[in-house]
Tab-separated table of N, CA and C in Angstrom:
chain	number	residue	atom	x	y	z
A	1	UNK	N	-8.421	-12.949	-12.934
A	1	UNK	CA	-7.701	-11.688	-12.864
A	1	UNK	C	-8.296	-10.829	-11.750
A	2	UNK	N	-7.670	-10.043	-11.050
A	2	UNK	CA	-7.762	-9.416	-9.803
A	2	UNK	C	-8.003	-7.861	-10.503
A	3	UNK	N	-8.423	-7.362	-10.163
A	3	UNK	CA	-8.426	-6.121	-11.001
A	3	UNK	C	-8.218	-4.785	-9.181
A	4	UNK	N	-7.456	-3.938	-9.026
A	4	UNK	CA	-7.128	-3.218	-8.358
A	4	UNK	C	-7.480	-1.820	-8.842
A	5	UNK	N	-7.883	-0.997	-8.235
A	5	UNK	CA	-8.351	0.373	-8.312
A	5	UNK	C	-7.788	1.396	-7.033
A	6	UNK	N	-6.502	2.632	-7.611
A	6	UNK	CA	-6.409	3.657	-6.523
A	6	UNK	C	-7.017	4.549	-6.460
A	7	UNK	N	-7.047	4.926	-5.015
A	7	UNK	CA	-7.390	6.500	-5.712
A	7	UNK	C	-6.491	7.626	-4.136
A	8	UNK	N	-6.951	8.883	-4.446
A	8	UNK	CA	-6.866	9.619	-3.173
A	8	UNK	C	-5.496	10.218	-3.567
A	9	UNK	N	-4.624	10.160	-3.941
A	9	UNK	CA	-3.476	11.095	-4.096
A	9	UNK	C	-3.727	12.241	-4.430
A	10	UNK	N	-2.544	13.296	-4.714
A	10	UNK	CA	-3.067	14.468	-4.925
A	10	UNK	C	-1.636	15.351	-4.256
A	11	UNK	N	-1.777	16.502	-4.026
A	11	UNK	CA	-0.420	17.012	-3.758
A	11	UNK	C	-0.685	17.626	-2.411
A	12	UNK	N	0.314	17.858	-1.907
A	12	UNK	CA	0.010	18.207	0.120
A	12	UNK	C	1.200	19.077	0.363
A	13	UNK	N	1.494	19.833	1.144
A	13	UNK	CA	2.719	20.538	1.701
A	13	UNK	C	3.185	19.593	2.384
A	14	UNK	N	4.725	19.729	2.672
A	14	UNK	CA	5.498	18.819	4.053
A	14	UNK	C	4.358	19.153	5.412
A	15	UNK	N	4.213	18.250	5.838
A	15	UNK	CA	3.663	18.063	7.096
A	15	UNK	C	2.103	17.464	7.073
A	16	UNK	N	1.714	17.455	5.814
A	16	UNK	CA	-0.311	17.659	5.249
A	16	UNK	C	-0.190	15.836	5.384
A	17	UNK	N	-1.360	15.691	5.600
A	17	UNK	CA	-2.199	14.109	4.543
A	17	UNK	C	-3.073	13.721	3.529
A	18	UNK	N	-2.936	12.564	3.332
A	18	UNK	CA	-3.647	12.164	2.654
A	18	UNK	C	-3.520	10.159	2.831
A	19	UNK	N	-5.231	10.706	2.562
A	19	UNK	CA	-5.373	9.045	2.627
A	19	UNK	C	-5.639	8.333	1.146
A	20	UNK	N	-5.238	6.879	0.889
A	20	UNK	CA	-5.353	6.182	-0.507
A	20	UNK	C	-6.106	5.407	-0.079
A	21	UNK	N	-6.659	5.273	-1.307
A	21	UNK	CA	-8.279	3.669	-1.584
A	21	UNK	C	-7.269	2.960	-2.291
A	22	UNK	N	-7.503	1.508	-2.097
A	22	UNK	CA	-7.588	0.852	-2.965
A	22	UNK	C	-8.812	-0.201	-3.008
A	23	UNK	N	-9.207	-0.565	-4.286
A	23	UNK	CA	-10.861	-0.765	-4.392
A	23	UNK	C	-10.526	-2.547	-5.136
A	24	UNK	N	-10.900	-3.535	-4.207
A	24	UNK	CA	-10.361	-4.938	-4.196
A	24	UNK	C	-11.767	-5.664	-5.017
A	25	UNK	N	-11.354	-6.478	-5.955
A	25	UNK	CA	-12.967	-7.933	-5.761
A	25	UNK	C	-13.279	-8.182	-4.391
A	26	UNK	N	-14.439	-8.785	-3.898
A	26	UNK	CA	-14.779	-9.621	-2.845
A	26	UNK	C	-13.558	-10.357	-2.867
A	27	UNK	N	-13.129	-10.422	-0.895
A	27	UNK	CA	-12.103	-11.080	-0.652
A	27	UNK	C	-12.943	-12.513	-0.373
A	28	UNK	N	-13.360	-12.954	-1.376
A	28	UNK	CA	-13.780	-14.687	-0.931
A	28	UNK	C	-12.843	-15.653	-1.568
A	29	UNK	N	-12.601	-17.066	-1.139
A	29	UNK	CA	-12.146	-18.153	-1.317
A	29	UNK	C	-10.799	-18.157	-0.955
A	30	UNK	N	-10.546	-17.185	0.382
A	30	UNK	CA	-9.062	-17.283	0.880
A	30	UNK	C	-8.622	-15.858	1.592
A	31	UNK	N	-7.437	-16.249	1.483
A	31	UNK	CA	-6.965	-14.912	2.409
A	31	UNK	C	-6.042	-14.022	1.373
A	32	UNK	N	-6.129	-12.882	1.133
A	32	UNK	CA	-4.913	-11.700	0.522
A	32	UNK	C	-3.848	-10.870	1.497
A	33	UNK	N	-2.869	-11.134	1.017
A	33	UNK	CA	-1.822	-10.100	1.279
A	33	UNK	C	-1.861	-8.935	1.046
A	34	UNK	N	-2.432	-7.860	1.254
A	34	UNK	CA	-2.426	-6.730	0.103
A	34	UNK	C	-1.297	-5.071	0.826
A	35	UNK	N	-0.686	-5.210	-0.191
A	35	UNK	CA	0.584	-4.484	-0.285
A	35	UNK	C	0.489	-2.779	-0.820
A	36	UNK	N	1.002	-1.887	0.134
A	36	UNK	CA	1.163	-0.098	-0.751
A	36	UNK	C	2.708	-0.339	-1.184
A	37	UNK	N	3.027	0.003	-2.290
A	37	UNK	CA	4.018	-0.160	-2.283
A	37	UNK	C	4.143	1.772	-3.599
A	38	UNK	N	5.528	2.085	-3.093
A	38	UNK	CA	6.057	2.759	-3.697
A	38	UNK	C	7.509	3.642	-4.391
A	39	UNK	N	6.904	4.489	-5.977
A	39	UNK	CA	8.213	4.550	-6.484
A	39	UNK	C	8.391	5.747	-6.807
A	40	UNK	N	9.632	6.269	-6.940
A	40	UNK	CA	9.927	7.661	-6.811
A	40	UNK	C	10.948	7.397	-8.196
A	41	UNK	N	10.696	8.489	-8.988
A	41	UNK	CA	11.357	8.746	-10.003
A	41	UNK	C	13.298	8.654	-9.827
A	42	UNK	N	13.138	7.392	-10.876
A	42	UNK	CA	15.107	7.055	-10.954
A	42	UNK	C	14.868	5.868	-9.250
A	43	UNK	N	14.098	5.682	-8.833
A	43	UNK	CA	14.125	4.517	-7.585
A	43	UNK	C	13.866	2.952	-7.796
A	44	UNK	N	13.898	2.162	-7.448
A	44	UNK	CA	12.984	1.336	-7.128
A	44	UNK	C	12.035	1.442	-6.271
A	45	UNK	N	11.079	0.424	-7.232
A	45	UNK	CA	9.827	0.507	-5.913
A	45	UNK	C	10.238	-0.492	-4.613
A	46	UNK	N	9.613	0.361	-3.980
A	46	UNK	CA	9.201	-0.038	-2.342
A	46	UNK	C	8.153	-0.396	-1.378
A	47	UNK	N	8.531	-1.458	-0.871
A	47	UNK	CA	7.150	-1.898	-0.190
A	47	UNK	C	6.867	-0.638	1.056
A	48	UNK	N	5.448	0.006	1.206
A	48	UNK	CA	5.575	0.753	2.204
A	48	UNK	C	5.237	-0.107	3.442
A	49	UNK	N	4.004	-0.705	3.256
A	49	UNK	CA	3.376	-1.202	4.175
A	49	UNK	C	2.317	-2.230	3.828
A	50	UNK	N	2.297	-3.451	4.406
A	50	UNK	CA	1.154	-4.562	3.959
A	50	UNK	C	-0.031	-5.064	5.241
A	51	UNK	N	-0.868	-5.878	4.913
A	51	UNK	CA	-1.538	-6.422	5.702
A	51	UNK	C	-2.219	-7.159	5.101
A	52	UNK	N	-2.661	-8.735	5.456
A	52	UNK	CA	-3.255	-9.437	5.189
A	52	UNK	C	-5.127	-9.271	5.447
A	53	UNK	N	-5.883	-9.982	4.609
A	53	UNK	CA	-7.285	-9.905	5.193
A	53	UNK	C	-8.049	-11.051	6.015
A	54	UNK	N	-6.770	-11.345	6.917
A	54	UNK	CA	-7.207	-12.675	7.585
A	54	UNK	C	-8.329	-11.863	8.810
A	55	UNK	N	-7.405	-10.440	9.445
A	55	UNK	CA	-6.755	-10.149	9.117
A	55	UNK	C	-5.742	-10.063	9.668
A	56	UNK	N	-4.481	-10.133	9.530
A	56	UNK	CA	-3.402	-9.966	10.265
A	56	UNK	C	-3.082	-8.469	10.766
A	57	UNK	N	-1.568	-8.648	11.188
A	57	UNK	CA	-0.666	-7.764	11.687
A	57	UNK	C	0.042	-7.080	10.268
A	58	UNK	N	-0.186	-5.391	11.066
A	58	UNK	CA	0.418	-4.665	9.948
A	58	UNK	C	1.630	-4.710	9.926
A	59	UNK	N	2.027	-4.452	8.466
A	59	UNK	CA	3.936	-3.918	8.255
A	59	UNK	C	3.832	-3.132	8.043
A	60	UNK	N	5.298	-2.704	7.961
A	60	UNK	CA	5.808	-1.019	7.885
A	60	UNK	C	6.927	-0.792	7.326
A	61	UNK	N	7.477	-0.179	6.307
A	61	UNK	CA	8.479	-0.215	6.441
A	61	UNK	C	8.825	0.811	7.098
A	62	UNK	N	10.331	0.620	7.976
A	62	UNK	CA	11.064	1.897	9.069
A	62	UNK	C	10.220	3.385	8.720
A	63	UNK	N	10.729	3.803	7.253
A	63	UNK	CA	10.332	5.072	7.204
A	63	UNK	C	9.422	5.596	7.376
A	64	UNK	N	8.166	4.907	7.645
A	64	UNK	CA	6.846	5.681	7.658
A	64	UNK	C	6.486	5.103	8.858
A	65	UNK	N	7.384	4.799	9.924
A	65	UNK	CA	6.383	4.282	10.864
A	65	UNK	C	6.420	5.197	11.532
A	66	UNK	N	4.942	4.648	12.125
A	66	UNK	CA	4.480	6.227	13.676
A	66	UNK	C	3.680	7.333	12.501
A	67	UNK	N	3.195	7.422	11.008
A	67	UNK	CA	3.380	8.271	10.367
A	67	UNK	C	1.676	7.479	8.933
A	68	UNK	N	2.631	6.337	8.915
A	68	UNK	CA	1.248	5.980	7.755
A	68	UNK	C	1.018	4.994	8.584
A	69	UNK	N	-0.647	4.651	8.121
A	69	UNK	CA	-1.145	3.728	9.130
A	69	UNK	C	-2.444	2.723	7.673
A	70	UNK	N	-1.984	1.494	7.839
A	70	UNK	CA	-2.389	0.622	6.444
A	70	UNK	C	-4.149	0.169	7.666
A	71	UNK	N	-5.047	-0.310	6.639
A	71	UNK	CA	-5.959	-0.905	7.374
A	71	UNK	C	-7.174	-1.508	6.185
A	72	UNK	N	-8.033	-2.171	6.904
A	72	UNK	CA	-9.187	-3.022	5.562
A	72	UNK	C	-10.553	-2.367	6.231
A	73	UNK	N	-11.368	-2.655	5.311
A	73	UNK	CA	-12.941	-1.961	5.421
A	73	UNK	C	-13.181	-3.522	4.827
A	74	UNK	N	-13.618	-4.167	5.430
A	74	UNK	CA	-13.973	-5.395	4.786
A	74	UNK	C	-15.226	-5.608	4.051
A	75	UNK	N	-16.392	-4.979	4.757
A	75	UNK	CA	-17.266	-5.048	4.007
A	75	UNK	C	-17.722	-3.734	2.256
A	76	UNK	N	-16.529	-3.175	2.187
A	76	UNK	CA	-16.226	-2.142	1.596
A	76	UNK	C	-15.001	-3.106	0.228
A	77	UNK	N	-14.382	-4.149	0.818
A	77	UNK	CA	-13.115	-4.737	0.112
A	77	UNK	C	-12.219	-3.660	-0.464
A	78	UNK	N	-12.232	-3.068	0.479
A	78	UNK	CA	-11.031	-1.879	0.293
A	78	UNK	C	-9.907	-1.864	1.381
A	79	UNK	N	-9.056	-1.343	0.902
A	79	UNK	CA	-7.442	-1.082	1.778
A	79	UNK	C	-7.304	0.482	1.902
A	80	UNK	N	-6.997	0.932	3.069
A	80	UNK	CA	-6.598	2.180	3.297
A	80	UNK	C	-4.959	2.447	3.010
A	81	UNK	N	-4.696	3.422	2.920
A	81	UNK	CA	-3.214	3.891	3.715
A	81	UNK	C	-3.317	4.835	4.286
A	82	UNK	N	-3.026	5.560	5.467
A	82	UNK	CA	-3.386	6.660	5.651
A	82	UNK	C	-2.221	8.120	6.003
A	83	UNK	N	-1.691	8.246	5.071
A	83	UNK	CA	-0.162	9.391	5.554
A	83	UNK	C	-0.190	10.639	6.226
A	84	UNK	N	0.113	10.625	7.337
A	84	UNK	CA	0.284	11.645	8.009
A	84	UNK	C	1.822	12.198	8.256
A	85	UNK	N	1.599	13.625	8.198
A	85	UNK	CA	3.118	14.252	8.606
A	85	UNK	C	3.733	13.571	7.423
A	86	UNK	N	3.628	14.365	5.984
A	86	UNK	CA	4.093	13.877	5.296
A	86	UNK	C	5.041	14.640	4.567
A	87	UNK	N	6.537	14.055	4.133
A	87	UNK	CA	7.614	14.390	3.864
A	87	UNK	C	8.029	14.773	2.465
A	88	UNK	N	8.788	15.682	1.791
A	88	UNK	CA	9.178	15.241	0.051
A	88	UNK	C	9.698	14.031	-0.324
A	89	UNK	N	10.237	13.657	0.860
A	89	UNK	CA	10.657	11.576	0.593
A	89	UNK	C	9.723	10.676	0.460
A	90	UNK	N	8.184	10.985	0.661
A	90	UNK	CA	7.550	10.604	0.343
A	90	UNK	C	6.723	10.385	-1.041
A	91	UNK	N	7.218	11.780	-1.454
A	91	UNK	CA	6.660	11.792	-2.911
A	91	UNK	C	7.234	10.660	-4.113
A	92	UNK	N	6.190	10.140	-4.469
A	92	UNK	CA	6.187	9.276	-5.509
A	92	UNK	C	5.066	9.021	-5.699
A	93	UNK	N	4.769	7.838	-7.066
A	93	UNK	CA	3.920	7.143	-7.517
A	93	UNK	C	3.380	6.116	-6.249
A	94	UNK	N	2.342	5.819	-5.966
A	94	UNK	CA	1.916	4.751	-5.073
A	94	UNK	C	0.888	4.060	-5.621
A	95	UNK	N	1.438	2.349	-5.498
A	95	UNK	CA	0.834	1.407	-5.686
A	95	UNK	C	0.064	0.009	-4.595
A	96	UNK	N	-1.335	-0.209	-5.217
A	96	UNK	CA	-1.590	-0.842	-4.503
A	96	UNK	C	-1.227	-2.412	-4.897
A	97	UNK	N	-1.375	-3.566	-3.853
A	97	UNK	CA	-0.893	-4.935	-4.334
A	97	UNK	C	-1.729	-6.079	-4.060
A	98	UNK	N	-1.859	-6.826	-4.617
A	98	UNK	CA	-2.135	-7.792	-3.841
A	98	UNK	C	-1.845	-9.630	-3.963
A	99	UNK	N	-1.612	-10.695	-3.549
A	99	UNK	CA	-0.939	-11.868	-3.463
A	99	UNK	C	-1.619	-12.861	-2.649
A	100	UNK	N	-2.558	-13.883	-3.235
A	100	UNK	CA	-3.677	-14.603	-2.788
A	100	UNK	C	-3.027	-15.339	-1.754
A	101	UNK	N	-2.117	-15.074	-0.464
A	101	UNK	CA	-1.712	-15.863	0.741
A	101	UNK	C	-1.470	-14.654	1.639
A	102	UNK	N	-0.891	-15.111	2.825
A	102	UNK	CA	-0.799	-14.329	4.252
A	102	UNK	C	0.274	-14.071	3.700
A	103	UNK	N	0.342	-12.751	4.364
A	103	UNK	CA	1.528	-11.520	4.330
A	103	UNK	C	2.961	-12.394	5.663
A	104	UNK	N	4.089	-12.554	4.728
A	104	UNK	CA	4.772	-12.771	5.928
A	104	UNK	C	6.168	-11.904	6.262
A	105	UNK	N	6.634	-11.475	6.944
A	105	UNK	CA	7.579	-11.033	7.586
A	105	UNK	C	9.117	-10.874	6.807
A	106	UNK	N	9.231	-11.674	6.324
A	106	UNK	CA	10.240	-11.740	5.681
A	106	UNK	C	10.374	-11.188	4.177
A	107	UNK	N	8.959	-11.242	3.331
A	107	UNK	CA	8.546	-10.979	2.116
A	107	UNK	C	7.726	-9.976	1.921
A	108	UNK	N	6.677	-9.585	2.979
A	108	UNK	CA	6.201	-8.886	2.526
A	108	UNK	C	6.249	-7.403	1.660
A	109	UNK	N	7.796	-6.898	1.717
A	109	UNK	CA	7.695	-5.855	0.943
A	109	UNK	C	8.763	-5.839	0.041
A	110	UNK	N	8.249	-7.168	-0.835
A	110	UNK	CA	9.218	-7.526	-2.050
A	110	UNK	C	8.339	-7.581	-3.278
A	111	UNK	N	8.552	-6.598	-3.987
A	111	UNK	CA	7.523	-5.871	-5.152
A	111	UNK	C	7.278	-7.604	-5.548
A	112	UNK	N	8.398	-8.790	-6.026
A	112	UNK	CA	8.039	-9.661	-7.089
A	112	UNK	C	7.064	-11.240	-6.059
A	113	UNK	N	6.921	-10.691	-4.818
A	113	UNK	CA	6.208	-11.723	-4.034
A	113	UNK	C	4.298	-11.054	-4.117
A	114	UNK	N	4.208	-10.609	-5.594
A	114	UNK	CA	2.587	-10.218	-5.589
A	114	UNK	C	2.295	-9.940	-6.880
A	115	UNK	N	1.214	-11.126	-6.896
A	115	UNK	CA	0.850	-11.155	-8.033
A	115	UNK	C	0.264	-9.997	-8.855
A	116	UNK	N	-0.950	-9.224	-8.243
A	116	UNK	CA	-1.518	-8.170	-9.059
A	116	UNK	C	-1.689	-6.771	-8.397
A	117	UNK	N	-1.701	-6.378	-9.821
A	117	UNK	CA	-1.159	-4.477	-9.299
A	117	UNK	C	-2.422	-3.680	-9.608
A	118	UNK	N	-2.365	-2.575	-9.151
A	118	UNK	CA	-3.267	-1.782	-10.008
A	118	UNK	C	-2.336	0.081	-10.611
A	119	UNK	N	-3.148	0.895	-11.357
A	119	UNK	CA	-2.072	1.374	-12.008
A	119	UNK	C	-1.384	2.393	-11.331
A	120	UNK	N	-1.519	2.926	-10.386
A	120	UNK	CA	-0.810	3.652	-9.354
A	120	UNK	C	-1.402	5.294	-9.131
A	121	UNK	N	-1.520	6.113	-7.967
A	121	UNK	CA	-1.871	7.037	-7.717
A	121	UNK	C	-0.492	7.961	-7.540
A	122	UNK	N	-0.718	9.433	-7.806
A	122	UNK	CA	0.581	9.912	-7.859
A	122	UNK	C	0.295	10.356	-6.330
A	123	UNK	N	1.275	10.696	-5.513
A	123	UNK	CA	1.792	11.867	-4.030
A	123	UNK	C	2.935	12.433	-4.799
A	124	UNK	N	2.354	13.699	-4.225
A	124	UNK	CA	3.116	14.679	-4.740
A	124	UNK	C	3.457	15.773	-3.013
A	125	UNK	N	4.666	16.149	-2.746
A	125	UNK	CA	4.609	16.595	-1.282
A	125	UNK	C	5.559	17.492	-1.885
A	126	UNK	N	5.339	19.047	-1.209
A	126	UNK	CA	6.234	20.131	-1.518
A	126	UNK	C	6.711	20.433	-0.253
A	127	UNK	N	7.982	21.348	-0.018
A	127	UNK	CA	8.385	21.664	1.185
A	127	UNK	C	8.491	22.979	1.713
């Protein structure tokens, strides 16, 4: 079992940031996908943004690009997100992910292509 830990949310005006932890096991015996994904009340969740800990190339989805920026602390086994210039479309629950293979292009921001979650940090953005 993978056990995932967020943290860092909190509430911001339109335009403020904030950055999220997520707090991983040692990435040994392979490579992780690890996924922000998020959900806004009455939505589905959404992949925001992934990256592998090979490590690869980041994703994005459209809306936050130029805006959140995903990244690893490896010797830390943590995942950043980092939101800047941030919107009320942003507000939701945010989750971290992760899926013991390389992040690919086509999947990566499909909530059921990852195996383990952790329990989610709230963003809260006023305008």
């Amino acid at each position: 079992q993978v056990q995932l830990v967020e943290s860092g949310g909190g509430s911001v005006q339109h335009g403020g940031s904030l950055r999220l932890s997520c707090a991983t096991p040692p990435w040994t015996g392979g490579v992780f996908c690890m996924g922000w994904f998020r959900q806004a009340p009455g939505k589905e969740r959404e992949g925001v943004a992934a990256i592998d800990t090979g490590p690869g190339r980041p994703y994005y989805t459209d809306s936050v690009k130029g805006r959140f920026t995903i990244s690893l602390n490896n010797p830390k086994n943590t995942v950043y997100l980092q939101m800047n210039s941030l919107k009320p479309d942003d507000h939701a629950m945010y989750y971290c992910a992760a899926e013991p293979d390389y992040c690919y292009s086509g999947s990566w921001s499909r909530a059921d292509e990852y195996r383990y979650w952790g329990q989610g940090t709230q963003v809260t953005v006023s305008s």
